[in-house]
Tab-separated table of C-alpha atoms in Angstrom:
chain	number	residue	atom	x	y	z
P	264	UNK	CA	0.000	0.000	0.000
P	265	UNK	CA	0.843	3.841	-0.848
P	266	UNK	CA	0.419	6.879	1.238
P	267	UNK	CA	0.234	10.251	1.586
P	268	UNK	CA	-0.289	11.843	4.786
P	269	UNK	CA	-0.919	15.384	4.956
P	270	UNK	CA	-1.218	17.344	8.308
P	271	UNK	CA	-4.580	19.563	8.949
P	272	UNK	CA	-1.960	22.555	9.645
P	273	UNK	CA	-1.993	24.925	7.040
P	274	UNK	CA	-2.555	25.213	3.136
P	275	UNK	CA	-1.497	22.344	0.824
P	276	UNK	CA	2.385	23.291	-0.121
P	277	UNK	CA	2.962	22.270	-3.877
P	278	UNK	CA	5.674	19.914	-2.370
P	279	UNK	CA	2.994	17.815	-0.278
P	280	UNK	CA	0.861	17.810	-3.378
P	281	UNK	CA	4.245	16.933	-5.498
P	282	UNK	CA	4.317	13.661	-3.168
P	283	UNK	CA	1.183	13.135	-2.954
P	284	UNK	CA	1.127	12.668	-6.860
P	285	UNK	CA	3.653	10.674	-6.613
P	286	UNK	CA	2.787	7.997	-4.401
P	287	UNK	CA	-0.509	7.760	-5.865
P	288	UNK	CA	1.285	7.028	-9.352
P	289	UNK	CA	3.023	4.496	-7.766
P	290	UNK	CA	0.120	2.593	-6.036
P	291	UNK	CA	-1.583	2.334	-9.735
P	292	UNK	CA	1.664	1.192	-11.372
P	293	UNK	CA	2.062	-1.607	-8.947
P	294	UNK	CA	-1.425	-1.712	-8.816
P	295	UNK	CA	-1.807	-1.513	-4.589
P	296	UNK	CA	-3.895	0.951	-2.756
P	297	UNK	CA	-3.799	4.272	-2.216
P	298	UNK	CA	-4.544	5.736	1.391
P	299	UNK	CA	-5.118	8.612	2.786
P	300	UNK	CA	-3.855	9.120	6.288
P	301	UNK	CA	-4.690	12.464	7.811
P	302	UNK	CA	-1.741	13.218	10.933
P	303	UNK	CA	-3.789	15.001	13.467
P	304	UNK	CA	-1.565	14.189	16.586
P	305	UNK	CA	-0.635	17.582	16.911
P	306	UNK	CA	-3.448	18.942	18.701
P	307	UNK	CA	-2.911	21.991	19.181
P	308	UNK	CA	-1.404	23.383	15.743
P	309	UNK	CA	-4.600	21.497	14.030
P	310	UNK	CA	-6.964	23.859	12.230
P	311	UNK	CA	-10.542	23.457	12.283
P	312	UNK	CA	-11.809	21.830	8.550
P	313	UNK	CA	-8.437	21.783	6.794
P	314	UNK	CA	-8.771	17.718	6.520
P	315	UNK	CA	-11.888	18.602	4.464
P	316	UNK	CA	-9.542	21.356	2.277
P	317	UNK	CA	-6.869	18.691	1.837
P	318	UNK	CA	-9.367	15.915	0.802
P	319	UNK	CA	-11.169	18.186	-1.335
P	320	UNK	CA	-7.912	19.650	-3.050
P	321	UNK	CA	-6.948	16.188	-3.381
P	322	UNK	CA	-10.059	14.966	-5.360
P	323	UNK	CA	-9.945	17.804	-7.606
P	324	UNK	CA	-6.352	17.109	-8.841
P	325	UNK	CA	-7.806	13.237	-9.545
P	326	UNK	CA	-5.912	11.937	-6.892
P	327	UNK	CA	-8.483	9.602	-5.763
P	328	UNK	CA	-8.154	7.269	-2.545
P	329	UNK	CA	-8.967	3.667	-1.758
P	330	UNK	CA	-8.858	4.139	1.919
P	331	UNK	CA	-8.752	6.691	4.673
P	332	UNK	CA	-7.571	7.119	8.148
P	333	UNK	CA	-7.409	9.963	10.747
P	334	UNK	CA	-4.051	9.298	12.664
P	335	UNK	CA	-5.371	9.885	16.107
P	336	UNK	CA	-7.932	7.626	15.656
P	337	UNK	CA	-5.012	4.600	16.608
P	338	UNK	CA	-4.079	6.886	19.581
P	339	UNK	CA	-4.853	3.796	21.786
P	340	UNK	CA	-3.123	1.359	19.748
P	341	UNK	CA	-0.063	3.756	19.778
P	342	UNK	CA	-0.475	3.837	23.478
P	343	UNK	CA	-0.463	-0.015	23.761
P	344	UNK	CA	2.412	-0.949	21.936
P	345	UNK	CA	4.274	1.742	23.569
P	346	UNK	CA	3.503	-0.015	27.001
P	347	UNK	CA	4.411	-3.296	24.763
P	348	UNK	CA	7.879	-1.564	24.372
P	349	UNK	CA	8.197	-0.783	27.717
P	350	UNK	CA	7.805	-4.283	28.554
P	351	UNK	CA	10.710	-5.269	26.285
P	352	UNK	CA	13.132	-2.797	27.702
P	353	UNK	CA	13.072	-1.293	24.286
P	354	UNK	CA	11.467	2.161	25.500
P	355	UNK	CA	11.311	3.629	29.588
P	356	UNK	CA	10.361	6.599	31.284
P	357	UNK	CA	11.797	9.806	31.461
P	358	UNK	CA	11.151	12.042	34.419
P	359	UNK	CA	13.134	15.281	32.902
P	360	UNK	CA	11.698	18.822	33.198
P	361	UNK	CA	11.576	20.666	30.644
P	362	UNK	CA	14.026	23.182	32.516
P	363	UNK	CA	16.904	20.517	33.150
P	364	UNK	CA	16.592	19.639	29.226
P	365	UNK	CA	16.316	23.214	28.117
P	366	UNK	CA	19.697	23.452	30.477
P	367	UNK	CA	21.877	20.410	29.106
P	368	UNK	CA	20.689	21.791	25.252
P	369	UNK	CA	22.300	25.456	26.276
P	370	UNK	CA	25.553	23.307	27.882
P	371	UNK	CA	25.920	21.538	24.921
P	372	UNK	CA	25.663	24.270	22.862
P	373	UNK	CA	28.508	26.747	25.230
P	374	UNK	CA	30.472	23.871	24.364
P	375	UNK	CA	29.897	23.551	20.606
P	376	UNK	CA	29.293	19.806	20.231
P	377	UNK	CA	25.437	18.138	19.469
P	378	UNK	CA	22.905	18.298	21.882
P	379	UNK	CA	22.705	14.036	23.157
P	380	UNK	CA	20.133	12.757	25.558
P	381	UNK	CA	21.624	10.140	27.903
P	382	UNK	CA	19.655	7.473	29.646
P	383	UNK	CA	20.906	7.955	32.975
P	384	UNK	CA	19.387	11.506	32.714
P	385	UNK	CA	15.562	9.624	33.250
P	386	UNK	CA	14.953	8.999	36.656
P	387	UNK	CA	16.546	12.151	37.889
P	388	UNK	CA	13.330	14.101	38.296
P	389	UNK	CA	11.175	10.994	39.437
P	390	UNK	CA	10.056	12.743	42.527
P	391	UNK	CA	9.116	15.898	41.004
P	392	UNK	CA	7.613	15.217	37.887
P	393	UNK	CA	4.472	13.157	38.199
P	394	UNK	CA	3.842	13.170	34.003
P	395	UNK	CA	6.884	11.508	32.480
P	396	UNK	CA	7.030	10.911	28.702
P	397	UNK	CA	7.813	7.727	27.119
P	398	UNK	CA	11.217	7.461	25.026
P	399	UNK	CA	12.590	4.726	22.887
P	400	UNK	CA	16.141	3.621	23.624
P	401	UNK	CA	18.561	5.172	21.182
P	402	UNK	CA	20.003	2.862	18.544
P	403	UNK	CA	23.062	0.737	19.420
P	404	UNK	CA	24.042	0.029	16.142
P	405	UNK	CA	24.373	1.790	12.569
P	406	UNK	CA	20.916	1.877	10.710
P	407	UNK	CA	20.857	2.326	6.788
P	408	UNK	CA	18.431	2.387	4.106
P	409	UNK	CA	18.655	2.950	0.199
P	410	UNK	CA	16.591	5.903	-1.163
P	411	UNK	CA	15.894	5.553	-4.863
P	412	UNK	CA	16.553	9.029	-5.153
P	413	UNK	CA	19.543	9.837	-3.178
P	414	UNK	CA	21.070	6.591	-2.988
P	415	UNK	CA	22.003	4.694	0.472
P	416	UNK	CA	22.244	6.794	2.828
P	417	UNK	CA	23.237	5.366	7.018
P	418	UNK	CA	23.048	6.968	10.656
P	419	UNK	CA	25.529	6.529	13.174
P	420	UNK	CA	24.403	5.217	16.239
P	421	UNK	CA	25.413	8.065	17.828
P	422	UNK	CA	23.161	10.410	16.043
P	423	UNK	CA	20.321	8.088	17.077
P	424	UNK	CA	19.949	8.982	21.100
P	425	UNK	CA	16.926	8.177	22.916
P	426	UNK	CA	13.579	9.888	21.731
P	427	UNK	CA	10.279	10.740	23.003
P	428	UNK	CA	7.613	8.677	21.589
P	429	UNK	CA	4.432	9.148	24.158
P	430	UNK	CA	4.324	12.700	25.267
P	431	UNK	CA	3.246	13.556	28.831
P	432	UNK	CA	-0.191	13.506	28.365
P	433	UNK	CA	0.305	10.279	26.232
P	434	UNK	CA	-0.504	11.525	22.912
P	435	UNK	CA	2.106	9.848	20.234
P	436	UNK	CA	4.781	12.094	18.829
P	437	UNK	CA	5.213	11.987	14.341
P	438	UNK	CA	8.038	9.633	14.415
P	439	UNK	CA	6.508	7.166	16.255
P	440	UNK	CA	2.854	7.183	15.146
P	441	UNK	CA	3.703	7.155	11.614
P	442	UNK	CA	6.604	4.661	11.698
P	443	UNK	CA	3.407	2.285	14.108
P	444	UNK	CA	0.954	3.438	11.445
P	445	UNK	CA	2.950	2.136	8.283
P	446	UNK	CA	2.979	-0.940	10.324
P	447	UNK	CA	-0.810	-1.485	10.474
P	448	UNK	CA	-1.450	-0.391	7.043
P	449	UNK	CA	1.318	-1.949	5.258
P	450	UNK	CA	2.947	0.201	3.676
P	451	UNK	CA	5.511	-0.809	1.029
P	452	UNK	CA	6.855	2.571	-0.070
P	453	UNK	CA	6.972	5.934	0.640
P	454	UNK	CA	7.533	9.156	-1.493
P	455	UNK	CA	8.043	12.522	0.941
P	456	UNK	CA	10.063	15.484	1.233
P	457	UNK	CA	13.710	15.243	2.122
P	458	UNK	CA	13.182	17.411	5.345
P	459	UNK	CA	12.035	13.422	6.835
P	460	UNK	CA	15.600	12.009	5.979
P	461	UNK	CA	16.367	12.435	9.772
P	462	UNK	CA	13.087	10.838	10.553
P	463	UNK	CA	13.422	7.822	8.902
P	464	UNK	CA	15.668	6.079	11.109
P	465	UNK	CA	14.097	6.430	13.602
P	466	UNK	CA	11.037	4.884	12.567
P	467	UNK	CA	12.923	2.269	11.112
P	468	UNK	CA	14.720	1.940	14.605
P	469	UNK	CA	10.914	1.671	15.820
P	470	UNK	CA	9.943	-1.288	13.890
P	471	UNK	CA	13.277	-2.736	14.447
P	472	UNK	CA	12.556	-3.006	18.435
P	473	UNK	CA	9.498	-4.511	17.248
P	474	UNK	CA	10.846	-7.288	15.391
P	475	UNK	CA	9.030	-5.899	11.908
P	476	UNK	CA	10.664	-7.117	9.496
P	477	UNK	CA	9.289	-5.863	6.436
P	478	UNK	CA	11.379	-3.691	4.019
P	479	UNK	CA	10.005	-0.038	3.612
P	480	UNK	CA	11.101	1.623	0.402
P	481	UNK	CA	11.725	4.976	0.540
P	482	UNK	CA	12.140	8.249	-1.783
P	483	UNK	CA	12.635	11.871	-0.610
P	484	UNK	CA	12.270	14.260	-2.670
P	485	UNK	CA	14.691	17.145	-3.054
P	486	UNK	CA	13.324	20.690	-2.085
P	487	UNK	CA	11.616	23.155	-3.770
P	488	UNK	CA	13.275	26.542	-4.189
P	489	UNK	CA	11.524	30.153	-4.785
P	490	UNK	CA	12.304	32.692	-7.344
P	491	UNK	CA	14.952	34.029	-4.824
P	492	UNK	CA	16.967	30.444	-4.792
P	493	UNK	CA	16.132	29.727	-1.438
P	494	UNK	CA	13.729	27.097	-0.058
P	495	UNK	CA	9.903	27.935	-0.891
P	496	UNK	CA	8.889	29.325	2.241
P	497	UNK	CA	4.666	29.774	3.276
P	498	UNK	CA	5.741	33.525	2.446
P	499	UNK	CA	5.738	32.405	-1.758
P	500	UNK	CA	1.811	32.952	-2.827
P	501	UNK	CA	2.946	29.764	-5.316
P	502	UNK	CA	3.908	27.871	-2.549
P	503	UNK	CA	0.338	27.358	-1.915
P	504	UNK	CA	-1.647	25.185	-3.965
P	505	UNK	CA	-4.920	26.908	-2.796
P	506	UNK	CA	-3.246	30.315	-4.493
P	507	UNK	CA	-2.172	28.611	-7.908
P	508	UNK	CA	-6.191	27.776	-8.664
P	509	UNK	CA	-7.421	30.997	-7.570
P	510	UNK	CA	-5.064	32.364	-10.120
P	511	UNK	CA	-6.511	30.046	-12.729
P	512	UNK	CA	-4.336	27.502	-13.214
P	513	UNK	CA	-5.709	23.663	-13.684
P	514	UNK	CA	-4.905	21.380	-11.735
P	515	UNK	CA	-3.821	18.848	-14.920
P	516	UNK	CA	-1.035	21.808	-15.746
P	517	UNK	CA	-0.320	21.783	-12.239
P	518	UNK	CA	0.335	18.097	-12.313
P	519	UNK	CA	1.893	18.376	-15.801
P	520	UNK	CA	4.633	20.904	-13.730
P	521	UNK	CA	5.266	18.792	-10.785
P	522	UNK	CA	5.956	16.071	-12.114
P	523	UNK	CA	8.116	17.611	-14.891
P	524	UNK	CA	10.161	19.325	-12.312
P	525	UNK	CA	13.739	18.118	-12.222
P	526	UNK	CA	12.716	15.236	-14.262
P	527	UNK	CA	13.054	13.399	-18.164
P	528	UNK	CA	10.071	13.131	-19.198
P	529	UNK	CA	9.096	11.535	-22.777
P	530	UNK	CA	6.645	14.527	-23.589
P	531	UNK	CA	6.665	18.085	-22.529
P	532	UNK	CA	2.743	18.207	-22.208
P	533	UNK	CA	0.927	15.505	-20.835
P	534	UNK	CA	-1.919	14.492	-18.154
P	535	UNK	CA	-1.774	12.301	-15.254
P	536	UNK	CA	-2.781	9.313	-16.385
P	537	UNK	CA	0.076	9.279	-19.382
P	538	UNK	CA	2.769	9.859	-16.522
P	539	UNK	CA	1.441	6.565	-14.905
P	540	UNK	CA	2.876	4.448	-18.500
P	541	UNK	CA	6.521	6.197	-18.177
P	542	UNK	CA	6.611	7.520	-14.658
P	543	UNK	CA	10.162	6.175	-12.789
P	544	UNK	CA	11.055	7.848	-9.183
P	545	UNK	CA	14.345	6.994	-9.924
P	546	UNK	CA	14.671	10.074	-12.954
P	547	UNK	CA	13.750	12.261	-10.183
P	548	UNK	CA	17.115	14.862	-9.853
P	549	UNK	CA	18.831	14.640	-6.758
P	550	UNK	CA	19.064	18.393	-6.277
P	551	UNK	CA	16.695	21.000	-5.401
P	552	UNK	CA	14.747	22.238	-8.245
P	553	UNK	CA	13.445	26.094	-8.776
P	554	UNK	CA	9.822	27.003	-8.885
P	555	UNK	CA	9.149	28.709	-12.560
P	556	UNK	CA	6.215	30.301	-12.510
P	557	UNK	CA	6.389	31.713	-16.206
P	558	UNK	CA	7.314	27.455	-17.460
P	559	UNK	CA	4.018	26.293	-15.612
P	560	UNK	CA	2.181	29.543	-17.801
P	561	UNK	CA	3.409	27.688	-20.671
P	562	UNK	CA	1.910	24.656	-19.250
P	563	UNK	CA	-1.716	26.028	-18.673
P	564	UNK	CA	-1.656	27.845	-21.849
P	565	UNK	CA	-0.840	24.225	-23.608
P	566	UNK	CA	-3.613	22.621	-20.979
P	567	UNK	CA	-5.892	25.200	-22.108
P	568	UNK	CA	-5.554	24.635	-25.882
P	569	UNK	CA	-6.821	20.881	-25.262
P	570	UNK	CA	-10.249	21.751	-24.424
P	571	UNK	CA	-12.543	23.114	-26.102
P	572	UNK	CA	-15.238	25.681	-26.392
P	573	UNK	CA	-18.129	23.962	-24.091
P	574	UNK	CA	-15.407	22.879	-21.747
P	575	UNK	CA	-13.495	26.330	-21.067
P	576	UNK	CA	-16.980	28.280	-21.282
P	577	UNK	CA	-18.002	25.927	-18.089
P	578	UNK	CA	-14.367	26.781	-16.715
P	579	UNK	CA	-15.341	30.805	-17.006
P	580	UNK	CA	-18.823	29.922	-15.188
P	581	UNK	CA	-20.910	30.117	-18.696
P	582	UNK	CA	-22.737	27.356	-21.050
P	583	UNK	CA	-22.400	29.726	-23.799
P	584	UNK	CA	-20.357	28.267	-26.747
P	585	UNK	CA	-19.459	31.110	-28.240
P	586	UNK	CA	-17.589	32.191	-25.017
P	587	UNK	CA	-15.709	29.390	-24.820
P	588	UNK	CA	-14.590	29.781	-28.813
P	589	UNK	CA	-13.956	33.867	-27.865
P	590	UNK	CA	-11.579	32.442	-24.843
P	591	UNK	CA	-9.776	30.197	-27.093
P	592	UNK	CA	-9.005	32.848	-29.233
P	593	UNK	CA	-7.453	34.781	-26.257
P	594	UNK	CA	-5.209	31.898	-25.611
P	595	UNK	CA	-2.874	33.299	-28.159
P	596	UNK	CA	-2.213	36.053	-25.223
P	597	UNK	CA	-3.400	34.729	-22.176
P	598	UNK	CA	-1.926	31.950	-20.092
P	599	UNK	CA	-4.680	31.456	-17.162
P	600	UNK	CA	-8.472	31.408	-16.554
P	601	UNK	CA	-7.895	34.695	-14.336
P	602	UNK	CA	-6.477	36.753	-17.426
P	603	UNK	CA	-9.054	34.895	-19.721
P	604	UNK	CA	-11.517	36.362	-17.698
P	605	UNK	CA	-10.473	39.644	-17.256
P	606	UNK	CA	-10.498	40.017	-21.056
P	607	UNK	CA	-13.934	38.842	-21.749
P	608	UNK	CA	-15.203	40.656	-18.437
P	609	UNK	CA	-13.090	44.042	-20.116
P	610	UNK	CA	-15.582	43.527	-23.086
P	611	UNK	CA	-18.761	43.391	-21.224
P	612	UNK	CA	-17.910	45.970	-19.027
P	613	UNK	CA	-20.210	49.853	-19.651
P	614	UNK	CA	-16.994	51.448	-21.006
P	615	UNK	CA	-15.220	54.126	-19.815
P	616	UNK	CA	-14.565	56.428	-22.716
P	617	UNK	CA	-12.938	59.638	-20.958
P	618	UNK	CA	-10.422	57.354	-19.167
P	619	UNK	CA	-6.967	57.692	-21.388
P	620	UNK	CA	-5.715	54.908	-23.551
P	621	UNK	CA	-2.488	54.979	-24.055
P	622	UNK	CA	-2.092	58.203	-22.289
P	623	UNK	CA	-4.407	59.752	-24.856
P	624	UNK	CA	-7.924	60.834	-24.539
P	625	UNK	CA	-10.055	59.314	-27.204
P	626	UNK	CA	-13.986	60.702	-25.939
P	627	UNK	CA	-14.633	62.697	-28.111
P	628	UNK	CA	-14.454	60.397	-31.649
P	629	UNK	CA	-15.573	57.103	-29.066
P	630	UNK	CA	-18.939	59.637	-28.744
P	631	UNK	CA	-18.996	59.627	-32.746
P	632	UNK	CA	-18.748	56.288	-33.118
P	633	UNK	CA	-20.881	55.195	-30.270
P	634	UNK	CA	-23.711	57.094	-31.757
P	635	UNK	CA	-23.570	55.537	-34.842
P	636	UNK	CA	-23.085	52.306	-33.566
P	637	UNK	CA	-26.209	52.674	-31.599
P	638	UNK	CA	-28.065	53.889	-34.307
P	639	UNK	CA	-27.084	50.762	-36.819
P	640	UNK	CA	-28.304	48.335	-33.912
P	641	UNK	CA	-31.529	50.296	-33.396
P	642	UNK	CA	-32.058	49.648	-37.785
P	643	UNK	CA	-31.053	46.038	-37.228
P	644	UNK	CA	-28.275	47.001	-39.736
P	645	UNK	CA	-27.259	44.169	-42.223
P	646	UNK	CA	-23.881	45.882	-42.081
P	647	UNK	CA	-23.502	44.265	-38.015
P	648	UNK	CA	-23.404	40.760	-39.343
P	649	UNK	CA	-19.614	41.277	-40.479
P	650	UNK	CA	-16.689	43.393	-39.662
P	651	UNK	CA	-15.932	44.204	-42.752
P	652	UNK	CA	-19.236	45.685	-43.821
P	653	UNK	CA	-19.569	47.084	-40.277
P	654	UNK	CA	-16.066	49.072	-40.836
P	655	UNK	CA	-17.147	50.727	-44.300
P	656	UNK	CA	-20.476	51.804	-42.769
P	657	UNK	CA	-18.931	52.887	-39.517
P	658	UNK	CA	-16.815	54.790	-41.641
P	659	UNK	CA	-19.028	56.601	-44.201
P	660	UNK	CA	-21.047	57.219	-41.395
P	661	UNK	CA	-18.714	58.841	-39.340
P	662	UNK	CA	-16.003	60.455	-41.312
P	663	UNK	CA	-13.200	59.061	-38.605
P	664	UNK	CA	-10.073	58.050	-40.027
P	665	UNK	CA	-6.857	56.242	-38.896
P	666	UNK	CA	-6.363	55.980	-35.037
P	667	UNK	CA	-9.401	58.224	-34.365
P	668	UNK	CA	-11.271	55.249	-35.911
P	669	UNK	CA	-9.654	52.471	-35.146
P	670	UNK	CA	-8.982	52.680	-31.352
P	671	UNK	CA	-12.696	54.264	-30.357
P	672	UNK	CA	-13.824	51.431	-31.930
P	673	UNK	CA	-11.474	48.850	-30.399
P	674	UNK	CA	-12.386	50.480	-27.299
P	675	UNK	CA	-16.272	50.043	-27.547
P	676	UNK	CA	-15.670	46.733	-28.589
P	677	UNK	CA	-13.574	45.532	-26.252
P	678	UNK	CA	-12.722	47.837	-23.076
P	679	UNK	CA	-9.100	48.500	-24.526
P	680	UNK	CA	-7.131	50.353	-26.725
P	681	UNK	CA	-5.007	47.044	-28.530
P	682	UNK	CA	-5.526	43.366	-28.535
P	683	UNK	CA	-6.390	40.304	-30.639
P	684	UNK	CA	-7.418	41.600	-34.249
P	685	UNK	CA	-10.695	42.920	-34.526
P	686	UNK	CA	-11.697	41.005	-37.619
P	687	UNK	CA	-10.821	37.445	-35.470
P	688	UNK	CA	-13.505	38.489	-32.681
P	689	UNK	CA	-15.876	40.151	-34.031
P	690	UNK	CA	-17.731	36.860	-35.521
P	691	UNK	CA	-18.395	35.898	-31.635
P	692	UNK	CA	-18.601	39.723	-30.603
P	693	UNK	CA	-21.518	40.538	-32.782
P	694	UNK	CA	-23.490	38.005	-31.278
P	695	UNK	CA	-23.527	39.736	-28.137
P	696	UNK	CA	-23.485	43.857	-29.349
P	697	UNK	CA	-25.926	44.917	-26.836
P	698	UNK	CA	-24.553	43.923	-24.270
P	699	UNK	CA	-21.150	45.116	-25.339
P	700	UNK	CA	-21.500	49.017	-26.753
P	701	UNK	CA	-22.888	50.051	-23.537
P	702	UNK	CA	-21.033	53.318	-21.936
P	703	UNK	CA	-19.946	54.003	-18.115
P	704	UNK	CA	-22.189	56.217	-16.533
């Protein structure tokens, strides 16, 4: 079995979603479920209905599971096999303050060398403290494992010293819940970020003491960097997938990205169920790869281009056809749904004739021609039906010429002074005229 398992926290980063797509790639290559395991131990950092976000972000990219779990819903199982532990000598108590830890970190520190618990630190407090917290004897020996991305990597024993794995008010800390967790479900490989590197051996040192013997592939992925070079922080707006779809990107471009991202792929443009044929974790780049905002543009813009007109005029909140075919035609300078829109919402718009184009002021001939545009409707003019015949009597009937024609009527038309050609719009414009050569009060 696969997993991803997002904490209710905070927005979806694009790296969570980045593993997330590629575990559940996985599970349907080696055809295995998919689950879902929300990590809700942390209590007090939880946020009220981000599980529902995260599951409903997650079923919008296609990501769909076969099973799901709420992590603190095995708190009691946790709690058993930690006794279980106890019982083996494998984990014991720890009386420590807080204060006496906080005191040996700050010693250790003076002195320049790592910050190590030691053992005989745990009954020191006994008297004091009635709530201990349950830690797991450090590892004795050198613990390895290969990642298919970076290779094998191996943990002195030394950097393994004894960790808390019940808090004192027995709730189970990350590293031991999830290590316990892959246990019950079965988990055969994992995809994450390479922030858990450190945490892996100790959840491997977890199912060690419990004489679990099966082998847990792993694969952490290398870190996403912002536009500055350094690690995406919450700070970067497209850190956050939540941000990327208000700005009108789909979620099949942001797949097509993410999984392009410090990667070969066979095709530059492709959906999620192509990737599932080709996809290998091990053509993943071991280094950090850079966020490009403008190369997932690209993307969408290609993404875009595959639908067509009944699908993108249900994307811009319409069932009109001839929206969709007046969006596609803005696809040759427009690279989201949000610009899209703004364009077709520019045209529809009263318009503002004595606001300045191009740092000129164009009222006076936009009055002209707005007249006479109004009249030709009011006649039901044979001369709407085309540009071309709506130009020459637009003309004649104005006496404008050169830019004092063209741009009032590019303006009426549209809400702006340049643009797509009038002649390629116009055939979806004119079905709409009444609703478009209307003026700002």
């Amino acid at each position: 079995m696969l997993r991803f398992a997002p904490s209710p926290t905070g927005d979806m980063h694009i790296g969570n979603l980045r593993a997330a797509i590629f575990n559940y790639i996985i599970a349907k290559q080696t055809n295995q479920p998919f689950l879902i395991r929300i990590e809700d131990t942390d209590l007090a950092r939880n946020i009220e209905g981000k599980d529902k976000e995260i599951l409903s972000l997650l079923n919008l990219f296609g990501l769909l599971w076969d099973k799901l779990v709420y992590q603190s819903h095995n708190f009691s199982h946790h709690q058993k096999i930690a006794e279980y532990l106890i019982a083996k000598d494998k984990a014991f108590y720890c009386y420590c303050t807080k204060e006496f830890l906080d005191q040996k970190r700050e010693e250790a520190k003076a002195q320049k060398r790592a910050f190590r618990y030691d053992e005989s630190w745990a009954q020191i407090h006994k008297d004091s403290n009635p709530k201990p917290v349950v830690r797991l004897r450090g590892a004795r020996e050198e613990i390895g494992f290969v990642d298919e991305i970076k290779g094998e990597i191996s943990f002195n024993p030394n950097e393994i010293d004894s960790f808390v794995i019940l808090k004192d008010d027995g709730i189970p800390t990350y590293n031991f819940a999830c290590a316990i967790d892959d246990m019950l479900y079965d988990i055969s490989f994992i995809v994450r970020g390479e922030d858990h590197v450190s945490n892996t051996p100790r959840q491997i040192l977890v199912r060690k003491y419990l004489d679990y013997t099966k082998d847990i592939g792993y694969a952490h992925l290398p870190i996403i960097l912002g536009e500055s070079g350094s690690k995406m922080s919450k700070r970067d707006n497209a850190s956050s997938v939540s941000w990327l779809l208000e700005q009108g990107f789909l979620p099949q471009a942001i797949i097509n990205y993410l999984i392009a991202m410090g990667n070969k792929t066979p095709t530059e443009i492709f959906r999620l169920q192509d990737a599932i044929e080709w996809f290998d974790i091990k053509h993943i780049a071991k280094s950090p790869v850079k966020f490009d905002i403008k190369k997932l543009r690209f993307i969408n813009r290609e993404h875009l281009k595959m639908l067509n007109e009944s699908e993108l005029a249900l994307l811009l909140n319409t069932k009109d056809v001839s929206v969709g075919g007046l969006a596609k035609l803005y696809l040759q300078e427009a690279s989201t749904l949000n610009e899209i829109r703004d364009k077709i919402d520019s045209i529809f718009a009263p318009k503002d004739i004595y606001a300045l184009y191009e740092e000129q002021d164009f009222s006076e001939p936009c009055k002209i021609l707005y007249e006479a545009f109004v009249a030709l409707m009011a006649e039901h003019s044979l001369a709407l039906r085309e540009y071309e015949s709506l130009k020459a009597e637009l003309l004649e009937r104005t006496g404008l010429k050169g830019k004092n024609f063209f741009k009032p009527l590019r303006i009426l038309l549209t809400g702006t002074s340049h643009g797509l050609e009038l002649h390629e719009i116009y055939p979806f414009l004119q079905l709409f005229l009444t609703d478009i050569v209307r003026l700002k009060d």
